[in-house]
Amino acid sequence: MTAVGRTRRVRAAVGMALCLTMLATGCGGGSGDDGTVELRFTWWGNAERAELTQQVIDLFEERHPNITISPDFAEFEAYWQARSTEVAGGGLPDVLQMDYVYLRQYAERGVLLDLNPQVEAGNLDTSDMVSGLAETGVIDGGLYGVAWAGNTWSMAYNPALFEQAGVPLPEVGWTWDDYHNAIRTITERTGVHGAPDYIGRIYVLELQLLQEGGQLYTEDGQLGFTRDQLRDFWNSTASLRDGGYTLPPQESAEVAPLTPLGADLVASEMSWDNFLVRYAGETETPLALGPVPSDNPEVLGQYLKPSMLLSASARTEHPEEVAMFIDFLINDPEAGRILGGNRGIPATNAQREAAELTEVEQAVVDYENSLIEAGDLQPAPPAPPAGAGTIEALFLRLGEEISYGRISVDEAVEQFFTEAETALAS
Amino acid sequence: MTTQAVSASSSSATRTGARRRTLTTVLWHVGTLILLAIVLYPLVWLFGASLRPSHDIVGNIGLFPTSPEFGNYQRALEGIAGVPVSRFFLNSLLLAVGSVIGTVISSALAAYAFARIRFTGRGVLFALMISTLLLPFHVLIIPQYIVFQRVGLVDTYVPLLLGKFLATEAFFVFLMVQFMRGLPRDLDEAAKIDGCGHARIFWHVILPLARPAIITTSIFAFIWSWNDFLGPLLYLQTPDNYTLPRALQLYIDQTSASDYGAMIAMSMLALVPVILFFLAFQRFLVEGVSTSGLKG
Amino acid sequence: MATPTVVREAVETTASPPPVKPRKRGRNRRDQIAGYLFLTPWILGFVLLTVGPMAASLYLSFTNYNLFTSPQWVGFDNYVQLLSDPRYHQSVKVTLHYVLVSVPVKLVVALGVALLLNNSRRGQGFYRSAFYAPSLLGASVSVAIVWRALFSDDAIVDRALRLVGLNIGGWIGNPDYALWLLILLAVWQFGAPMVIFLAGLKQVPQELHEAAAVDGAGRWRRFISITLPMLSPVIFFNLLLETINAFQVFTSAFVVSSGATGGAGGPAGSTLVYTIYLYQRGFQDLRMGYASAMAWMLLLVVGLVTVLMFRLARFWVFYGGDDDR
């Protein structure tokens, strides 16, 4: 550490000299002395999101002439590479879009700002959040993320294919066996595969664990399931796989980056409910959202997860303005109207009402509302531990290798536990 | 062209010769064009795709749409978040031209030293230069970022250009070294006898002769800068400073909807300046270098 | 002897200074000063921008470093772990396959096309630009989309291959063929070595060819005894640089394979080239120490390959400008 520290100092000194000579673009930026505050705000997303977010920023700046928001955006993967680099350099942006899977990692390592004092000071209001979302940003008592949008795990399906095969549409109370039978029947009768092999999706395992009263991660951040449970899960679709009822992995790889459902290759696919919007962008086939299968009709295992949160840098010089900006982003009806469903379904009631939603987005809201009204949603589990992102990717990769028949389930289980334990320990 | 060649010949002996030459020329063109068709097919496919509606691109194996439409280009030209597309082009151009100038000057100087001057430590320094080629850039990103961040140069073009002016791309130095070492040594010996110092030999003898290497370097430096994504991702924050690759990648996002049409349209548009640049510069590769004229 | 001095010195990086030929002292001192003057920009860049980060990554390779907290010294742990990491072995296997096939094929294609275009027939500018155009695209998502499309089931490549009796189907979803997709992509973008070959061909003095033609040497004979030797520095450059670059291939592999359900490097690890694994360890798993160890292992191996190539170059690379030929 001392070695690095010293070289850093030396390099900084030399760099300073360079900076003076290379003044073409000038050194740094920052807040001026005239009372204006400049906040850097980053998010991931596409061009359309950048467009809408800029409008919201303009609106905020109009209302707060002393605050300037300087935006920065990139696609998801690139976004996180840039953020990790910044973390190493010690300079996260003032306000950043946060993913649930990384929240604890960033919070526990002390790079995020605890927003509780700002809530207490009245700069940030989280009271209007939809069922349970307000709690999702709390880590060890501190508020490190504020949900901006939410989603829940769901079953998206193509009703026409279900009907063509004479299979009843998904409804609350259907079991995993029902689902597997539906997959078989649809494949046999329509020639379209009933579903992709879902064993790579860790959220399906989580769903089943929650239905059985378990959890994916324990309170102290360890794996919440045993080798046997994982083996059973990965074996559960073996007969579908071997019988050719689920979509062969080759075929889903062929159509990527389209999703199998979006490419009309399957009749159903489990994923986040707001993916319905993505599917609708990929195919013109009408799709619907249904309840997930459960062997325990009392518990569906679904919960409202923040699909993205807003966090602030622990090093920000303007916590008050940061809180005001976050408050505006999540609560302001006008901001909600502009953003619509672009970031997923808004997290606050005020913005849900204000948002102008497309038909598909409205269908997602209706789906969530029906779950809330039926009391089927349970509180979200604590934010996943540091390393959860690695584990999710590991799960996906091993699931794929099993689907390809490149690795036996037993081998995969061993590999998973070895790697996952390393990831959780580091 | 063929008829010209044929009619130009008069005697029967030269006529058969000319005919054979014409035949090889025709065969050459036909062969080259067939090869070209194969090589260019993917590009043509991309151009065809840029004329399709966005949802009809991925997974479509056809070449051209039956009813081409230009909506993708329209969307691509709209700009992003209030920043016009011309801005991205201009930023990219500025960086690319800066890179070319910096790289050519600094690499040529270094290459001359390595290739033509004997001095203590040359071998070691050369080996060190080659070794900088060997480390994958991923592990260098973070330390380099920290340097520029500490100095407050993030969100300026300095981190993207400074290295170019300091010959940090060993590829180019080595490329020029290889070319310069191929130039006959009696040229600078003659110049030395005439009393020329290294500066004048470099400027008047070596640089003109190394023109193919300089042109090659310019072309590559331009294109690499033009297509660079990671540097601008880490060092540019304000959208007004974004380059084309950063803008391009914004049409794709795995967590939200992707607009493949606009992205492909944009990458077609982004090709135009590099093709023009290449067309303009490749001409200088055509003229062979004759060393004989300089010997006297 | 055709031993290139610079190379010999580069290979024998022992501290002993290169032999100084007896010369006039004044000339020699002037050379010393001029050498360092000409090298000033490079030395500055090396010291300011390259040495520090390289040293830092070497240091980090002996630590656990998650980017958030300060690195912790673990000695050779990362290197030891590499030896028993099955995924690391897979990445080495995939990379070797990629390097050994893509480099020679790409260079032969590049040299072939360069020779084809090295004449004064009409339309050279057009042909050159057209053959170079694929390389202008870089490794963007557009390339990934078109490449996946061409090699998908029942697309043009599949149909063409069926005509000759090969029935492969889609390549990208098939772990046995996915890497070939990347190899073909590398070969398709043969523009850079082609341009370098062209520039090299332009430097072959025309009068040598003319003199040989007068002596009655045929085209093939002239190619073997004039073009190839005169081109050897450039061939060597291309061979070395393409090899080094192929060992570090990243962006094209990353964008093409990112669509795989199991993430980049798929399907089933079949395109897991070295730097994709390094990237995943460093930036996704945030194990930068491990990634740095991987980087230095690569540096060692590619460094050995480089030294070997420089040594072998003595036997076949010919520099017209060397004084001790």
Tab-separated table of C-alpha atoms in Angstrom, chain C:
chain	number	residue	atom	x	y	z
C	1	MET	CA	25.732	-11.980	-41.359
C	2	ALA	CA	22.254	-10.585	-41.563
C	3	THR	CA	21.811	-10.314	-37.818
C	4	PRO	CA	19.918	-7.147	-37.068
C	5	THR	CA	21.823	-5.302	-34.420
C	6	VAL	CA	18.888	-3.788	-32.652
C	7	VAL	CA	17.176	-7.113	-32.372
C	8	ARG	CA	20.221	-8.859	-31.052
C	9	GLU	CA	20.589	-6.228	-28.413
C	10	ALA	CA	16.928	-6.315	-27.627
C	11	VAL	CA	17.046	-10.030	-27.063
C	12	GLU	CA	20.165	-9.997	-25.005
C	13	THR	CA	18.918	-7.525	-22.495
C	14	THR	CA	21.876	-8.131	-20.265
C	15	ALA	CA	23.199	-4.968	-18.754
C	16	SER	CA	26.310	-4.903	-20.901
C	17	PRO	CA	26.262	-1.959	-23.271
C	18	PRO	CA	26.216	-2.744	-26.971
C	19	PRO	CA	29.656	-3.018	-28.521
C	20	VAL	CA	30.775	0.361	-29.685
C	21	LYS	CA	32.707	0.242	-32.840
C	22	PRO	CA	35.911	2.218	-32.886
C	23	ARG	CA	34.854	5.514	-34.297
C	24	LYS	CA	35.678	9.106	-33.968
C	25	ARG	CA	34.847	10.164	-30.414
C	26	GLY	CA	33.067	13.331	-31.510
C	27	ARG	CA	30.657	11.439	-33.742
C	28	ASN	CA	29.971	8.967	-30.983
C	29	ARG	CA	29.157	11.525	-28.343
C	30	ARG	CA	26.970	13.355	-30.784
C	31	ASP	CA	25.157	10.090	-31.444
C	32	GLN	CA	24.648	9.534	-27.733
C	33	ILE	CA	23.059	12.929	-27.290
C	34	ALA	CA	21.026	12.758	-30.463
C	35	GLY	CA	19.713	9.306	-29.565
C	36	TYR	CA	18.267	10.471	-26.298
C	37	LEU	CA	17.016	13.726	-27.775
C	38	PHE	CA	15.063	11.874	-30.421
C	39	LEU	CA	13.759	9.500	-27.792
C	40	THR	CA	12.658	12.217	-25.374
C	41	PRO	CA	8.924	12.060	-26.122
C	42	TRP	CA	8.921	8.297	-25.934
C	43	ILE	CA	10.895	8.241	-22.675
C	44	LEU	CA	8.559	10.812	-21.173
C	45	GLY	CA	5.519	8.774	-22.178
C	46	PHE	CA	7.107	5.591	-20.944
C	47	VAL	CA	7.977	7.046	-17.557
C	48	LEU	CA	4.785	9.021	-17.043
C	49	LEU	CA	2.135	6.789	-18.525
C	50	THR	CA	3.452	3.274	-18.933
C	51	VAL	CA	5.976	2.264	-16.291
C	52	GLY	CA	3.800	3.267	-13.355
C	53	PRO	CA	0.709	1.348	-14.422
C	54	MET	CA	2.810	-1.667	-15.411
C	55	ALA	CA	4.567	-1.729	-12.068
C	56	ALA	CA	1.271	-1.227	-10.284
C	57	SER	CA	-0.279	-4.194	-12.072
C	58	LEU	CA	2.750	-6.331	-11.233
C	59	TYR	CA	2.385	-5.364	-7.593
C	60	LEU	CA	-1.352	-5.997	-7.651
C	61	SER	CA	-0.797	-9.480	-9.044
C	62	PHE	CA	0.619	-10.399	-5.631
C	63	THR	CA	-2.400	-9.036	-3.801
C	64	ASN	CA	-6.102	-9.440	-3.321
C	65	TYR	CA	-7.585	-6.270	-4.671
C	66	ASN	CA	-11.326	-5.688	-5.029
C	67	LEU	CA	-11.073	-2.043	-6.151
C	68	PHE	CA	-12.934	-0.857	-3.052
C	69	THR	CA	-10.423	-1.569	-0.311
C	70	SER	CA	-6.667	-1.323	-0.393
C	71	PRO	CA	-4.850	-4.318	-1.860
C	72	GLN	CA	-3.749	-7.071	0.522
C	73	TRP	CA	-0.468	-8.842	-0.045
C	74	VAL	CA	-0.946	-12.565	-0.672
C	75	GLY	CA	2.368	-13.487	-2.260
C	76	PHE	CA	2.088	-16.007	-5.047
C	77	ASP	CA	-1.457	-17.102	-4.137
C	78	ASN	CA	-3.023	-15.800	-7.334
C	79	TYR	CA	-0.432	-17.524	-9.482
C	80	VAL	CA	-0.868	-20.786	-7.611
C	81	GLN	CA	-4.636	-20.599	-7.996
C	82	LEU	CA	-4.283	-20.095	-11.730
C	83	LEU	CA	-2.644	-23.485	-12.035
C	84	SER	CA	-5.685	-25.302	-10.697
C	85	ASP	CA	-8.400	-23.116	-12.211
C	86	PRO	CA	-10.270	-25.174	-14.837
C	87	ARG	CA	-11.655	-22.088	-16.481
C	88	TYR	CA	-8.179	-20.653	-16.784
C	89	HIS	CA	-7.056	-23.807	-18.535
C	90	GLN	CA	-10.032	-23.563	-20.845
C	91	SER	CA	-9.137	-19.964	-21.708
C	92	VAL	CA	-5.542	-20.944	-22.473
C	93	LYS	CA	-6.708	-23.751	-24.723
C	94	VAL	CA	-9.157	-21.540	-26.590
C	95	THR	CA	-6.598	-18.756	-27.007
C	96	LEU	CA	-3.884	-21.056	-28.352
C	97	HIS	CA	-6.337	-22.468	-30.857
C	98	TYR	CA	-7.306	-18.973	-31.890
C	99	VAL	CA	-3.740	-17.718	-32.235
C	100	LEU	CA	-2.397	-20.730	-34.078
C	101	VAL	CA	-5.119	-20.675	-36.707
C	102	SER	CA	-6.091	-17.041	-37.112
C	103	VAL	CA	-2.601	-15.523	-37.365
C	104	PRO	CA	-1.187	-17.571	-40.248
C	105	VAL	CA	-4.430	-17.585	-42.203
C	106	LYS	CA	-4.935	-13.863	-41.813
C	107	LEU	CA	-1.358	-13.096	-42.835
C	108	VAL	CA	-1.475	-15.314	-45.903
C	109	VAL	CA	-4.719	-13.688	-47.003
C	110	ALA	CA	-3.337	-10.214	-46.316
C	111	LEU	CA	-0.128	-10.886	-48.237
C	112	GLY	CA	-2.034	-12.523	-51.087
C	113	VAL	CA	-4.370	-9.591	-51.524
C	114	ALA	CA	-1.515	-7.110	-51.141
C	115	LEU	CA	0.394	-8.851	-53.943
C	116	LEU	CA	-2.749	-8.932	-56.031
C	117	LEU	CA	-3.149	-5.185	-55.600
C	118	ASN	CA	0.513	-4.294	-55.990
C	119	ASN	CA	0.441	-3.262	-59.622
C	120	SER	CA	-0.424	-0.207	-61.611
C	121	ARG	CA	-3.714	-1.419	-63.046
C	122	ARG	CA	-6.642	0.920	-62.944
C	123	GLY	CA	-8.896	1.300	-59.949
C	124	GLN	CA	-6.266	0.427	-57.326
C	125	GLY	CA	-7.515	3.099	-54.987
C	126	PHE	CA	-10.970	1.651	-55.144
C	127	TYR	CA	-9.842	-1.940	-54.657
C	128	ARG	CA	-7.567	-1.082	-51.789
C	129	SER	CA	-10.235	0.872	-49.986
C	130	ALA	CA	-12.824	-1.796	-50.626
C	131	PHE	CA	-10.648	-4.589	-49.264
C	132	TYR	CA	-9.796	-2.441	-46.305
C	133	ALA	CA	-13.389	-1.439	-45.592
C	134	PRO	CA	-14.216	-4.410	-43.294
C	135	SER	CA	-11.351	-3.440	-41.018
C	136	LEU	CA	-12.662	0.110	-40.790
C	137	LEU	CA	-15.707	-1.128	-38.918
C	138	GLY	CA	-13.595	-2.102	-35.944
C	139	ALA	CA	-15.252	-4.496	-33.550
C	140	SER	CA	-18.567	-2.825	-32.962
C	141	VAL	CA	-21.926	-4.301	-32.111
C	142	SER	CA	-22.852	-3.925	-35.775
C	143	VAL	CA	-20.095	-6.369	-36.657
C	144	ALA	CA	-21.426	-8.775	-34.086
C	145	ILE	CA	-24.915	-8.560	-35.547
C	146	VAL	CA	-23.902	-9.110	-39.147
C	147	TRP	CA	-21.477	-11.861	-38.258
C	148	ARG	CA	-24.031	-13.740	-36.229
C	149	ALA	CA	-26.574	-13.282	-39.009
C	150	LEU	CA	-24.319	-14.649	-41.749
C	151	PHE	CA	-23.461	-17.755	-39.797
C	152	SER	CA	-26.888	-18.510	-38.429
C	153	ASP	CA	-28.924	-21.529	-39.383
C	154	ASP	CA	-29.993	-21.506	-43.032
C	155	ALA	CA	-28.197	-18.215	-43.711
C	156	ILE	CA	-25.791	-17.703	-46.589
C	157	VAL	CA	-22.781	-19.525	-45.136
C	158	ASP	CA	-24.860	-22.499	-44.087
C	159	ARG	CA	-26.470	-22.718	-47.524
C	160	ALA	CA	-23.161	-22.409	-49.318
C	161	LEU	CA	-21.635	-25.122	-47.176
C	162	ARG	CA	-24.583	-27.409	-47.777
C	163	LEU	CA	-23.843	-27.191	-51.484
C	164	VAL	CA	-20.518	-28.860	-50.794
C	165	GLY	CA	-22.128	-31.371	-48.487
C	166	LEU	CA	-21.298	-29.822	-45.123
C	167	ASN	CA	-24.249	-29.559	-42.811
C	168	ILE	CA	-23.295	-27.437	-39.840
C	169	GLY	CA	-26.397	-25.358	-39.248
C	170	GLY	CA	-25.930	-22.314	-37.053
C	171	TRP	CA	-22.380	-21.683	-35.888
C	172	ILE	CA	-22.822	-19.319	-32.992
C	173	GLY	CA	-24.922	-21.649	-30.886
C	174	ASN	CA	-22.662	-24.611	-31.511
C	175	PRO	CA	-19.725	-24.903	-29.107
C	176	ASP	CA	-17.743	-26.796	-31.747
C	177	TYR	CA	-17.913	-23.977	-34.263
C	178	ALA	CA	-18.347	-20.758	-32.304
C	179	LEU	CA	-14.592	-20.159	-32.082
C	180	TRP	CA	-14.259	-20.576	-35.832
C	181	LEU	CA	-16.673	-17.701	-36.149
C	182	LEU	CA	-14.195	-15.509	-34.302
C	183	ILE	CA	-11.277	-16.824	-36.315
C	184	LEU	CA	-13.066	-16.041	-39.552
C	185	LEU	CA	-13.908	-12.593	-38.247
C	186	ALA	CA	-10.224	-11.956	-37.589
C	187	VAL	CA	-9.333	-13.186	-41.052
C	188	TRP	CA	-12.054	-11.057	-42.627
C	189	GLN	CA	-10.535	-7.962	-41.067
C	190	PHE	CA	-7.189	-8.519	-42.772
C	191	GLY	CA	-6.905	-4.860	-43.784
C	192	ALA	CA	-4.230	-3.729	-41.349
C	193	PRO	CA	-1.537	-6.256	-42.280
C	194	MET	CA	-2.554	-5.841	-45.935
C	195	VAL	CA	-1.845	-2.113	-45.816
C	196	ILE	CA	1.461	-2.718	-44.090
C	197	PHE	CA	2.392	-5.292	-46.735
C	198	LEU	CA	1.434	-2.837	-49.455
C	199	ALA	CA	3.560	-0.129	-47.913
C	200	GLY	CA	6.407	-2.616	-47.650
C	201	LEU	CA	6.020	-3.689	-51.260
C	202	LYS	CA	6.273	-0.057	-52.293
C	203	GLN	CA	9.647	0.118	-50.647
C	204	VAL	CA	11.107	-2.706	-52.685
C	205	PRO	CA	13.370	-0.817	-55.084
C	206	GLN	CA	12.027	-1.150	-58.588
C	207	GLU	CA	15.477	-1.233	-60.126
C	208	LEU	CA	16.228	-4.548	-58.416
C	209	HIS	CA	13.285	-6.097	-60.203
C	210	GLU	CA	14.268	-4.516	-63.467
C	211	ALA	CA	17.834	-5.707	-63.163
C	212	ALA	CA	16.691	-9.227	-62.350
C	213	ALA	CA	14.233	-9.212	-65.220
C	214	VAL	CA	17.052	-8.200	-67.546
C	215	ASP	CA	19.037	-11.146	-66.187
C	216	GLY	CA	16.117	-13.339	-67.222
C	217	ALA	CA	14.649	-14.131	-63.810
C	218	GLY	CA	10.991	-15.182	-63.996
C	219	ARG	CA	8.215	-13.765	-61.932
C	220	TRP	CA	8.231	-16.510	-59.290
C	221	ARG	CA	12.008	-16.411	-59.057
C	222	ARG	CA	11.919	-12.652	-58.544
C	223	PHE	CA	9.258	-13.020	-55.885
C	224	ILE	CA	11.321	-15.568	-53.990
C	225	SER	CA	14.699	-13.913	-54.304
C	226	ILE	CA	13.819	-10.231	-54.326
C	227	THR	CA	10.336	-9.499	-53.012
C	228	LEU	CA	10.327	-11.877	-50.061
C	229	PRO	CA	13.753	-10.920	-48.667
C	230	MET	CA	13.090	-7.218	-49.166
C	231	LEU	CA	9.712	-7.658	-47.535
C	232	SER	CA	11.030	-9.739	-44.648
C	233	PRO	CA	11.205	-6.896	-42.078
C	234	VAL	CA	7.564	-6.174	-42.781
C	235	ILE	CA	6.582	-9.839	-42.742
C	236	PHE	CA	8.360	-10.166	-39.439
C	237	PHE	CA	6.597	-7.107	-38.084
C	238	ASN	CA	3.191	-8.383	-39.137
C	239	LEU	CA	3.825	-11.868	-37.843
C	240	LEU	CA	5.018	-10.633	-34.474
C	241	LEU	CA	2.353	-7.996	-33.984
C	242	GLU	CA	-0.504	-10.148	-35.178
C	243	THR	CA	0.632	-12.877	-32.823
C	244	ILE	CA	0.845	-10.516	-29.885
C	245	ASN	CA	-2.518	-9.017	-30.730
C	246	ALA	CA	-4.164	-12.392	-31.227
C	247	PHE	CA	-3.053	-13.453	-27.757
C	248	GLN	CA	-4.841	-10.382	-26.453
C	249	VAL	CA	-7.943	-10.543	-28.634
C	250	PHE	CA	-10.820	-9.079	-26.705
C	251	THR	CA	-13.317	-6.711	-28.240
C	252	SER	CA	-14.378	-8.810	-31.210
C	253	ALA	CA	-14.704	-11.937	-29.096
C	254	PHE	CA	-16.565	-9.984	-26.476
C	255	VAL	CA	-19.162	-8.372	-28.707
C	256	VAL	CA	-19.791	-11.489	-30.758
C	257	SER	CA	-20.119	-13.876	-27.836
C	258	SER	CA	-21.974	-11.524	-25.511
C	259	GLY	CA	-25.243	-12.792	-26.883
C	260	ALA	CA	-24.629	-16.290	-25.556
C	261	THR	CA	-27.046	-17.171	-22.783
C	262	GLY	CA	-24.204	-17.956	-20.406
C	263	GLY	CA	-22.502	-14.612	-21.022
C	264	ALA	CA	-19.416	-13.616	-23.008
C	265	GLY	CA	-17.056	-16.486	-23.763
C	266	GLY	CA	-19.932	-18.855	-24.463
C	267	PRO	CA	-21.549	-21.016	-25.594
C	268	ALA	CA	-20.232	-23.419	-22.992
C	269	GLY	CA	-16.882	-21.635	-22.702
C	270	SER	CA	-16.042	-22.306	-26.346
C	271	THR	CA	-15.012	-18.715	-27.076
C	272	LEU	CA	-13.521	-17.934	-23.694
C	273	VAL	CA	-10.350	-16.264	-24.909
C	274	TYR	CA	-7.755	-15.227	-22.367
C	275	THR	CA	-8.648	-11.574	-22.036
C	276	ILE	CA	-12.374	-12.210	-21.761
C	277	TYR	CA	-11.671	-14.360	-18.735
C	278	LEU	CA	-9.265	-11.726	-17.451
C	279	TYR	CA	-11.915	-9.049	-17.898
C	280	GLN	CA	-14.542	-11.144	-16.138
C	281	ARG	CA	-12.232	-11.740	-13.198
C	282	GLY	CA	-11.105	-8.143	-12.993
C	283	PHE	CA	-14.205	-6.124	-13.705
C	284	GLN	CA	-17.136	-8.449	-13.065
C	285	ASP	CA	-15.863	-10.446	-10.103
C	286	LEU	CA	-13.757	-7.475	-8.985
C	287	ARG	CA	-10.712	-9.665	-8.415
C	288	MET	CA	-8.183	-7.312	-9.918
C	289	GLY	CA	-5.275	-9.071	-8.236
C	290	TYR	CA	-6.173	-12.312	-9.938
C	291	ALA	CA	-6.662	-10.516	-13.254
C	292	SER	CA	-3.261	-8.873	-12.881
C	293	ALA	CA	-1.648	-12.238	-12.239
C	294	MET	CA	-3.283	-13.482	-15.420
C	295	ALA	CA	-1.921	-10.468	-17.274
C	296	TRP	CA	1.612	-11.100	-16.096
C	297	MET	CA	1.413	-14.780	-16.933
C	298	LEU	CA	0.421	-13.722	-20.422
C	299	LEU	CA	3.250	-11.213	-20.544
C	300	LEU	CA	5.697	-13.958	-19.630
C	301	VAL	CA	4.437	-16.370	-22.237
C	302	VAL	CA	4.041	-13.859	-25.044
C	303	GLY	CA	7.377	-12.360	-24.038
C	304	LEU	CA	9.001	-15.763	-24.510
C	305	VAL	CA	7.299	-16.165	-27.864
C	306	THR	CA	8.527	-12.706	-28.839
C	307	VAL	CA	12.118	-13.427	-27.851
C	308	LEU	CA	11.960	-16.686	-29.754
C	309	MET	CA	10.645	-14.922	-32.828
C	310	PHE	CA	13.369	-12.286	-32.629
C	311	ARG	CA	15.988	-15.039	-32.372
C	312	LEU	CA	14.599	-16.908	-35.323
C	313	ALA	CA	14.372	-13.647	-37.231
C	314	ARG	CA	18.156	-13.650	-37.517
C	315	PHE	CA	17.880	-16.456	-39.981
C	316	TRP	CA	15.330	-14.988	-42.297
C	317	VAL	CA	14.855	-11.257	-41.828
C	318	PHE	CA	16.968	-9.051	-44.010
C	319	TYR	CA	17.485	-5.351	-43.347
C	320	GLY	CA	18.769	-3.307	-46.247
C	321	GLY	CA	19.913	-0.581	-43.926
C	322	ASP	CA	22.040	-2.605	-41.523
C	323	ASP	CA	25.689	-1.796	-41.618
C	324	ASP	CA	26.878	-5.260	-40.693
C	325	ARG	CA	25.168	-7.284	-43.339
